[in-house]
Amino acid sequence: MRPEGVHKGSFLERVLGRMAEHGKMVDFLLVVGDDASDESMFTAATEYASSFPPRMVNAFTCTVGKKPSQARSFLNDVDEVHGLLGSIARCSRVTRPNSRGFMSSVDLRELVVGGGGAVSYTHLTLPTKRRV
């Protein structure tokens, strides 16, 4: 049993609110979940991002398993979640001279996922639900 109004979405809202109180701004949210209790978190992340000017805050919401969800994207299973997190980790470690930490889509495609497949992040900005 859970107290009324306490759920993953309210927790996320509280964390983001506390960060704002301390002058900390979040510009990217990765929210991944696999069941109904995660839906409020997907909604809270999307609403948080939409409260800022376009492209100032990006919320990437993803459900594990293809099913009706508030998440904008889905991954088939936990192995695909691990693959996504590994790809993000590789991207965060890649730096190029004069890049100021930014990467182009060409740079991202050059990264290789274990198993030899090329990485493509074009799906991260599509508004329709897609398998990633």
Tab-separated table of N, CA and C in Angstrom:
chain	number	residue	atom	x	y	z
A	1	MET	N	0.830	-1.162	0.000
A	1	MET	CA	0.000	0.000	0.000
A	1	MET	C	0.890	1.245	0.000
A	2	ARG	N	0.463	2.242	-0.747
A	2	ARG	CA	1.261	3.448	-0.929
A	2	ARG	C	0.405	4.665	-0.545
A	3	PRO	N	0.998	5.666	0.106
A	3	PRO	CA	0.235	6.872	0.432
A	3	PRO	C	-0.277	7.553	-0.846
A	4	GLU	N	-1.430	8.166	-0.756
A	4	GLU	CA	-2.029	8.858	-1.899
A	4	GLU	C	-1.080	9.942	-2.417
A	5	GLY	N	-0.946	9.997	-3.718
A	5	GLY	CA	-0.119	11.018	-4.343
A	5	GLY	C	1.373	10.700	-4.378
A	6	VAL	N	1.749	9.538	-3.869
A	6	VAL	CA	3.159	9.142	-3.887
A	6	VAL	C	3.336	8.101	-4.987
A	7	HIS	N	4.109	8.473	-5.998
A	7	HIS	CA	4.377	7.579	-7.117
A	7	HIS	C	5.664	8.037	-7.785
A	8	LYS	N	6.116	7.311	-8.769
A	8	LYS	CA	7.391	7.630	-9.406
A	8	LYS	C	7.375	9.008	-10.063
A	9	GLY	N	6.240	9.412	-10.590
A	9	GLY	CA	6.124	10.738	-11.196
A	9	GLY	C	6.286	11.835	-10.164
A	10	SER	N	5.643	11.688	-9.002
A	10	SER	CA	5.771	12.711	-7.960
A	10	SER	C	7.194	12.740	-7.406
A	11	PHE	N	7.832	11.584	-7.340
A	11	PHE	CA	9.226	11.538	-6.889
A	11	PHE	C	10.120	12.298	-7.874
A	12	LEU	N	9.949	12.051	-9.165
A	12	LEU	CA	10.747	12.757	-10.174
A	12	LEU	C	10.506	14.258	-10.099
A	13	GLU	N	9.255	14.666	-9.962
A	13	GLU	CA	8.939	16.094	-9.844
A	13	GLU	C	9.637	16.701	-8.632
A	14	ARG	N	9.646	15.968	-7.524
A	14	ARG	CA	10.277	16.478	-6.301
A	14	ARG	C	11.796	16.607	-6.475
A	15	VAL	N	12.419	15.610	-7.075
A	15	VAL	CA	13.864	15.663	-7.310
A	15	VAL	C	14.214	16.847	-8.210
A	16	LEU	N	13.479	17.001	-9.313
A	16	LEU	CA	13.750	18.103	-10.236
A	16	LEU	C	13.505	19.455	-9.569
A	17	GLY	N	12.471	19.534	-8.737
A	17	GLY	CA	12.183	20.765	-8.004
A	17	GLY	C	13.289	21.117	-7.027
A	18	ARG	N	13.783	20.116	-6.319
A	18	ARG	CA	14.874	20.343	-5.361
A	18	ARG	C	16.137	20.798	-6.084
A	19	MET	N	16.408	20.192	-7.218
A	19	MET	CA	17.584	20.599	-7.984
A	19	MET	C	17.455	22.057	-8.410
A	20	ALA	N	16.272	22.446	-8.876
A	20	ALA	CA	16.042	23.833	-9.298
A	20	ALA	C	16.233	24.804	-8.130
A	21	GLU	N	15.770	24.398	-6.941
A	21	GLU	CA	15.951	25.236	-5.753
A	21	GLU	C	17.425	25.507	-5.463
A	22	HIS	N	18.281	24.587	-5.866
A	22	HIS	CA	19.722	24.723	-5.636
A	22	HIS	C	20.457	25.195	-6.883
A	23	GLY	N	19.713	25.746	-7.838
A	23	GLY	CA	20.325	26.315	-9.024
A	23	GLY	C	20.847	25.308	-10.025
A	24	LYS	N	20.402	24.072	-9.940
A	24	LYS	CA	20.845	23.022	-10.859
A	24	LYS	C	19.778	22.814	-11.928
A	25	MET	N	20.206	22.753	-13.160
A	25	MET	CA	19.274	22.580	-14.279
A	25	MET	C	19.555	21.254	-14.971
A	26	VAL	N	18.526	20.530	-15.268
A	26	VAL	CA	18.639	19.280	-16.011
A	26	VAL	C	18.328	19.590	-17.468
A	27	ASP	N	19.207	19.170	-18.377
A	27	ASP	CA	18.927	19.418	-19.792
A	27	ASP	C	18.590	18.144	-20.550
A	28	PHE	N	18.756	16.976	-19.911
A	28	PHE	CA	18.437	15.701	-20.556
A	28	PHE	C	17.936	14.725	-19.505
A	29	LEU	N	16.799	14.113	-19.798
A	29	LEU	CA	16.245	13.077	-18.926
A	29	LEU	C	16.124	11.789	-19.727
A	30	LEU	N	16.674	10.711	-19.214
A	30	LEU	CA	16.461	9.385	-19.779
A	30	LEU	C	15.621	8.637	-18.768
A	31	VAL	N	14.400	8.313	-19.146
A	31	VAL	CA	13.469	7.661	-18.234
A	31	VAL	C	13.058	6.340	-18.867
A	32	VAL	N	13.450	5.236	-18.228
A	32	VAL	CA	13.183	3.897	-18.747
A	32	VAL	C	12.404	3.130	-17.696
A	33	GLY	N	11.356	2.435	-18.115
A	33	GLY	CA	10.576	1.630	-17.192
A	33	GLY	C	9.885	0.489	-17.903
A	34	ASP	N	9.407	-0.476	-17.120
A	34	ASP	CA	8.826	-1.661	-17.746
A	34	ASP	C	7.414	-2.025	-17.282
A	35	ASP	N	6.812	-1.206	-16.422
A	35	ASP	CA	5.451	-1.572	-16.007
A	35	ASP	C	4.580	-0.349	-15.755
A	36	ALA	N	3.359	-0.589	-15.351
A	36	ALA	CA	2.370	0.479	-15.195
A	36	ALA	C	2.793	1.524	-14.161
A	37	SER	N	3.570	1.138	-13.162
A	37	SER	CA	3.979	2.106	-12.144
A	37	SER	C	4.939	3.157	-12.696
A	38	ASP	N	5.487	2.921	-13.880
A	38	ASP	CA	6.413	3.871	-14.493
A	38	ASP	C	5.709	4.935	-15.332
A	39	GLU	N	4.432	4.752	-15.616
A	39	GLU	CA	3.718	5.674	-16.497
A	39	GLU	C	3.688	7.100	-15.961
A	40	SER	N	3.519	7.270	-14.659
A	40	SER	CA	3.501	8.630	-14.094
A	40	SER	C	4.865	9.295	-14.239
A	41	MET	N	5.919	8.505	-14.231
A	41	MET	CA	7.273	9.036	-14.403
A	41	MET	C	7.474	9.500	-15.851
A	42	PHE	N	6.960	8.735	-16.828
A	42	PHE	CA	7.050	9.148	-18.227
A	42	PHE	C	6.325	10.481	-18.424
A	43	THR	N	5.145	10.588	-17.852
A	43	THR	CA	4.346	11.809	-17.975
A	43	THR	C	5.053	12.988	-17.310
A	44	ALA	N	5.586	12.784	-16.110
A	44	ALA	CA	6.273	13.863	-15.394
A	44	ALA	C	7.497	14.348	-16.179
A	45	ALA	N	8.245	13.434	-16.769
A	45	ALA	CA	9.433	13.817	-17.543
A	45	ALA	C	9.033	14.629	-18.765
A	46	THR	N	7.999	14.186	-19.462
A	46	THR	CA	7.533	14.884	-20.657
A	46	THR	C	7.013	16.278	-20.299
A	47	GLU	N	6.242	16.370	-19.224
A	47	GLU	CA	5.712	17.667	-18.801
A	47	GLU	C	6.825	18.606	-18.355
A	48	TYR	N	7.827	18.079	-17.668
A	48	TYR	CA	8.959	18.898	-17.250
A	48	TYR	C	9.654	19.487	-18.472
A	49	ALA	N	9.975	18.643	-19.440
A	49	ALA	CA	10.674	19.115	-20.641
A	49	ALA	C	9.847	20.129	-21.410
A	50	SER	N	8.529	19.908	-21.484
A	50	SER	CA	7.680	20.823	-22.255
A	50	SER	C	7.450	22.154	-21.546
A	51	SER	N	7.859	22.266	-20.285
A	51	SER	CA	7.705	23.533	-19.563
A	51	SER	C	8.827	24.522	-19.885
A	52	PHE	N	9.784	24.103	-20.705
A	52	PHE	CA	10.904	24.948	-21.107
A	52	PHE	C	10.796	25.257	-22.596
A	53	PRO	N	11.526	26.268	-23.065
A	53	PRO	CA	11.546	26.528	-24.512
A	53	PRO	C	12.022	25.284	-25.266
A	54	PRO	N	11.589	25.124	-26.512
A	54	PRO	CA	11.984	23.940	-27.291
A	54	PRO	C	13.490	23.728	-27.296
A	55	ARG	N	13.885	22.485	-27.180
A	55	ARG	CA	15.275	22.016	-27.237
A	55	ARG	C	16.129	22.412	-26.038
A	56	MET	N	15.543	23.071	-25.054
A	56	MET	CA	16.315	23.434	-23.864
A	56	MET	C	16.467	22.223	-22.936
A	57	VAL	N	15.411	21.426	-22.827
A	57	VAL	CA	15.427	20.200	-22.031
A	57	VAL	C	14.866	19.079	-22.898
A	58	ASN	N	15.601	17.991	-22.984
A	58	ASN	CA	15.156	16.837	-23.760
A	58	ASN	C	14.809	15.701	-22.816
A	59	ALA	N	13.614	15.163	-22.969
A	59	ALA	CA	13.195	14.003	-22.182
A	59	ALA	C	13.027	12.826	-23.133
A	60	PHE	N	13.796	11.785	-22.900
A	60	PHE	CA	13.720	10.568	-23.695
A	60	PHE	C	13.063	9.519	-22.819
A	61	THR	N	11.806	9.192	-23.130
A	61	THR	CA	11.058	8.218	-22.349
A	61	THR	C	10.949	6.923	-23.134
A	62	CYS	N	11.168	5.815	-22.451
A	62	CYS	CA	11.234	4.533	-23.135
A	62	CYS	C	10.675	3.431	-22.240
A	63	THR	N	9.727	2.675	-22.776
A	63	THR	CA	9.217	1.524	-22.058
A	63	THR	C	9.932	0.274	-22.564
A	64	VAL	N	10.073	-0.713	-21.684
A	64	VAL	CA	10.701	-1.970	-22.068
A	64	VAL	C	9.585	-2.940	-22.433
A	65	GLY	N	9.567	-3.328	-23.697
A	65	GLY	CA	8.491	-4.164	-24.227
A	65	GLY	C	7.488	-3.290	-24.955
A	66	LYS	N	7.057	-3.760	-26.104
A	66	LYS	CA	6.116	-2.973	-26.908
A	66	LYS	C	4.712	-3.148	-26.336
A	67	LYS	N	4.179	-2.053	-25.814
A	67	LYS	CA	2.846	-2.063	-25.196
A	67	LYS	C	2.334	-0.635	-25.136
A	68	PRO	N	1.052	-0.439	-24.943
A	68	PRO	CA	0.539	0.928	-24.808
A	68	PRO	C	1.227	1.615	-23.625
A	69	SER	N	1.694	2.840	-23.854
A	69	SER	CA	2.449	3.542	-22.821
A	69	SER	C	2.490	5.032	-23.116
A	70	GLN	N	2.745	5.819	-22.070
A	70	GLN	CA	2.998	7.245	-22.222
A	70	GLN	C	4.405	7.500	-22.749
A	71	ALA	N	5.264	6.482	-22.705
A	71	ALA	CA	6.632	6.621	-23.220
A	71	ALA	C	6.580	6.793	-24.729
A	72	ARG	N	7.509	7.605	-25.245
A	72	ARG	CA	7.529	7.878	-26.687
A	72	ARG	C	8.225	6.785	-27.478
A	73	SER	N	9.053	5.973	-26.827
A	73	SER	CA	9.812	4.938	-27.519
A	73	SER	C	9.768	3.649	-26.716
A	74	PHE	N	10.259	2.586	-27.313
A	74	PHE	CA	10.343	1.325	-26.591
A	74	PHE	C	11.598	0.558	-26.985
A	75	LEU	N	12.022	-0.295	-26.062
A	75	LEU	CA	13.077	-1.263	-26.296
A	75	LEU	C	12.461	-2.631	-26.044
A	76	ASN	N	12.909	-3.647	-26.750
A	76	ASN	CA	12.296	-4.969	-26.623
A	76	ASN	C	12.542	-5.642	-25.287
A	77	ASP	N	13.760	-5.503	-24.739
A	77	ASP	CA	14.091	-6.243	-23.521
A	77	ASP	C	15.249	-5.570	-22.785
A	78	VAL	N	15.632	-6.166	-21.678
A	78	VAL	CA	16.684	-5.602	-20.844
A	78	VAL	C	18.022	-5.558	-21.590
A	79	ASP	N	18.272	-6.533	-22.440
A	79	ASP	CA	19.523	-6.509	-23.219
A	79	ASP	C	19.588	-5.256	-24.086
A	80	GLU	N	18.477	-4.846	-24.667
A	80	GLU	CA	18.469	-3.622	-25.462
A	80	GLU	C	18.645	-2.380	-24.595
A	81	VAL	N	18.151	-2.404	-23.370
A	81	VAL	CA	18.388	-1.295	-22.435
A	81	VAL	C	19.885	-1.191	-22.167
A	82	HIS	N	20.522	-2.320	-21.904
A	82	HIS	CA	21.970	-2.322	-21.661
A	82	HIS	C	22.721	-1.797	-22.880
A	83	GLY	N	22.291	-2.185	-24.073
A	83	GLY	CA	22.923	-1.688	-25.294
A	83	GLY	C	22.791	-0.183	-25.431
A	84	LEU	N	21.605	0.345	-25.147
A	84	LEU	CA	21.395	1.796	-25.212
A	84	LEU	C	22.290	2.517	-24.211
A	85	LEU	N	22.323	2.024	-22.975
A	85	LEU	CA	23.151	2.668	-21.951
A	85	LEU	C	24.633	2.595	-22.326
A	86	GLY	N	25.056	1.474	-22.891
A	86	GLY	CA	26.443	1.354	-23.333
A	86	GLY	C	26.767	2.343	-24.438
A	87	SER	N	25.840	2.526	-25.365
A	87	SER	CA	26.041	3.479	-26.461
A	87	SER	C	26.124	4.905	-25.937
A	88	ILE	N	25.266	5.233	-24.990
A	88	ILE	CA	25.305	6.573	-24.398
A	88	ILE	C	26.633	6.781	-23.671
A	89	ALA	N	27.088	5.762	-22.953
A	89	ALA	CA	28.363	5.871	-22.249
A	89	ALA	C	29.507	6.087	-23.235
A	90	ARG	N	29.494	5.368	-24.352
A	90	ARG	CA	30.542	5.553	-25.357
A	90	ARG	C	30.482	6.971	-25.927
A	91	CYS	N	29.289	7.468	-26.192
A	91	CYS	CA	29.150	8.832	-26.720
A	91	CYS	C	29.694	9.850	-25.738
A	92	SER	N	29.464	9.639	-24.461
A	92	SER	CA	29.901	10.616	-23.468
A	92	SER	C	31.415	10.644	-23.324
A	93	ARG	N	32.096	9.575	-23.718
A	93	ARG	CA	33.553	9.531	-23.612
A	93	ARG	C	34.253	10.015	-24.871
A	94	VAL	N	33.515	10.152	-25.956
A	94	VAL	CA	34.127	10.539	-27.226
A	94	VAL	C	34.264	12.051	-27.272
A	95	THR	N	35.465	12.514	-27.507
A	95	THR	CA	35.676	13.944	-27.700
A	95	THR	C	36.555	14.125	-28.925
A	96	ARG	N	36.348	15.195	-29.624
A	96	ARG	CA	37.154	15.532	-30.784
A	96	ARG	C	37.696	16.930	-30.589
A	97	PRO	N	38.874	17.204	-31.156
A	97	PRO	CA	39.405	18.568	-31.042
A	97	PRO	C	38.397	19.584	-31.579
A	98	ASN	N	38.243	20.675	-30.882
A	98	ASN	CA	37.344	21.767	-31.274
A	98	ASN	C	35.873	21.383	-31.280
A	99	SER	N	35.504	20.253	-30.678
A	99	SER	CA	34.095	19.838	-30.709
A	99	SER	C	33.288	20.470	-29.584
A	100	ARG	N	33.954	20.980	-28.543
A	100	ARG	CA	33.297	21.523	-27.349
A	100	ARG	C	32.348	20.496	-26.744
A	101	GLY	N	32.610	19.192	-26.980
A	101	GLY	CA	31.792	18.143	-26.398
A	101	GLY	C	30.576	17.775	-27.207
A	102	PHE	N	30.343	18.430	-28.328
A	102	PHE	CA	29.184	18.126	-29.158
A	102	PHE	C	29.573	17.147	-30.257
A	103	MET	N	28.609	16.352	-30.685
A	103	MET	CA	28.858	15.396	-31.757
A	103	MET	C	27.798	15.566	-32.829
A	104	SER	N	28.219	15.417	-34.068
A	104	SER	CA	27.269	15.464	-35.173
A	104	SER	C	26.668	14.079	-35.376
A	105	SER	N	25.640	13.984	-36.193
A	105	SER	CA	25.053	12.675	-36.481
A	105	SER	C	26.067	11.782	-37.186
A	106	VAL	N	26.961	12.371	-37.960
A	106	VAL	CA	28.015	11.584	-38.618
A	106	VAL	C	28.946	10.991	-37.561
A	107	ASP	N	29.313	11.791	-36.560
A	107	ASP	CA	30.157	11.286	-35.475
A	107	ASP	C	29.481	10.119	-34.773
A	108	LEU	N	28.193	10.259	-34.492
A	108	LEU	CA	27.465	9.211	-33.786
A	108	LEU	C	27.405	7.933	-34.606
A	109	ARG	N	27.214	8.057	-35.910
A	109	ARG	CA	27.139	6.869	-36.761
A	109	ARG	C	28.464	6.125	-36.819
A	110	GLU	N	29.576	6.834	-36.567
A	110	GLU	CA	30.883	6.201	-36.601
A	110	GLU	C	31.139	5.332	-35.367
A	111	LEU	N	30.407	5.565	-34.297
A	111	LEU	CA	30.575	4.739	-33.105
A	111	LEU	C	30.047	3.340	-33.400
A	112	VAL	N	30.642	2.371	-32.812
A	112	VAL	CA	30.232	0.992	-33.083
A	112	VAL	C	29.738	0.350	-31.797
A	113	VAL	N	28.587	-0.300	-31.899
A	113	VAL	CA	28.022	-1.051	-30.792
A	113	VAL	C	28.666	-2.425	-30.821
A	114	GLY	N	28.901	-3.040	-29.660
A	114	GLY	CA	29.442	-4.398	-29.629
A	114	GLY	C	28.641	-5.294	-30.546
A	115	GLY	N	29.277	-5.996	-31.423
A	115	GLY	CA	28.584	-6.811	-32.401
A	115	GLY	C	28.705	-6.215	-33.783
A	116	GLY	N	29.302	-5.023	-33.882
A	116	GLY	CA	29.620	-4.480	-35.186
A	116	GLY	C	28.578	-3.611	-35.845
A	117	GLY	N	27.414	-3.391	-35.232
A	117	GLY	CA	26.403	-2.553	-35.868
A	117	GLY	C	26.682	-1.083	-35.666
A	118	ALA	N	26.356	-0.272	-36.649
A	118	ALA	CA	26.559	1.169	-36.528
A	118	ALA	C	25.492	1.768	-35.631
A	119	VAL	N	25.853	2.775	-34.872
A	119	VAL	CA	24.921	3.449	-33.981
A	119	VAL	C	24.187	4.533	-34.760
A	120	SER	N	22.889	4.619	-34.590
A	120	SER	CA	22.111	5.694	-35.187
A	120	SER	C	21.164	6.238	-34.134
A	121	TYR	N	21.247	7.536	-33.872
A	121	TYR	CA	20.405	8.145	-32.854
A	121	TYR	C	19.321	9.019	-33.459
A	122	THR	N	19.054	8.868	-34.741
A	122	THR	CA	18.040	9.705	-35.362
A	122	THR	C	16.676	9.476	-34.735
A	123	HIS	N	16.422	8.309	-34.174
A	123	HIS	CA	15.124	7.999	-33.566
A	123	HIS	C	14.871	8.770	-32.278
A	124	LEU	N	15.880	9.365	-31.678
A	124	LEU	CA	15.694	10.033	-30.390
A	124	LEU	C	14.809	11.277	-30.491
A	125	THR	N	14.651	11.849	-31.660
A	125	THR	CA	13.895	13.083	-31.763
A	125	THR	C	12.552	12.909	-32.463
A	126	LEU	N	12.220	11.701	-32.846
A	126	LEU	CA	10.943	11.497	-33.547
A	126	LEU	C	9.785	11.551	-32.572
A	127	PRO	N	8.684	12.199	-32.942
A	127	PRO	CA	7.567	12.327	-32.028
A	127	PRO	C	6.686	11.085	-31.941
A	128	THR	N	6.827	10.132	-32.854
A	128	THR	CA	5.980	8.949	-32.822
A	128	THR	C	6.682	7.817	-32.104
A	129	LYS	N	5.908	6.867	-31.586
A	129	LYS	CA	6.488	5.739	-30.872
A	129	LYS	C	7.224	4.846	-31.849
A	130	ARG	N	8.466	4.573	-31.538
A	130	ARG	CA	9.305	3.753	-32.401
A	130	ARG	C	10.129	2.807	-31.559
A	131	ARG	N	10.504	1.703	-32.136
A	131	ARG	CA	11.441	0.791	-31.513
A	131	ARG	C	12.827	1.398	-31.681
A	132	VAL	N	13.607	1.444	-30.598
A	132	VAL	CA	14.958	2.020	-30.686
A	132	VAL	C	16.002	0.944	-30.670
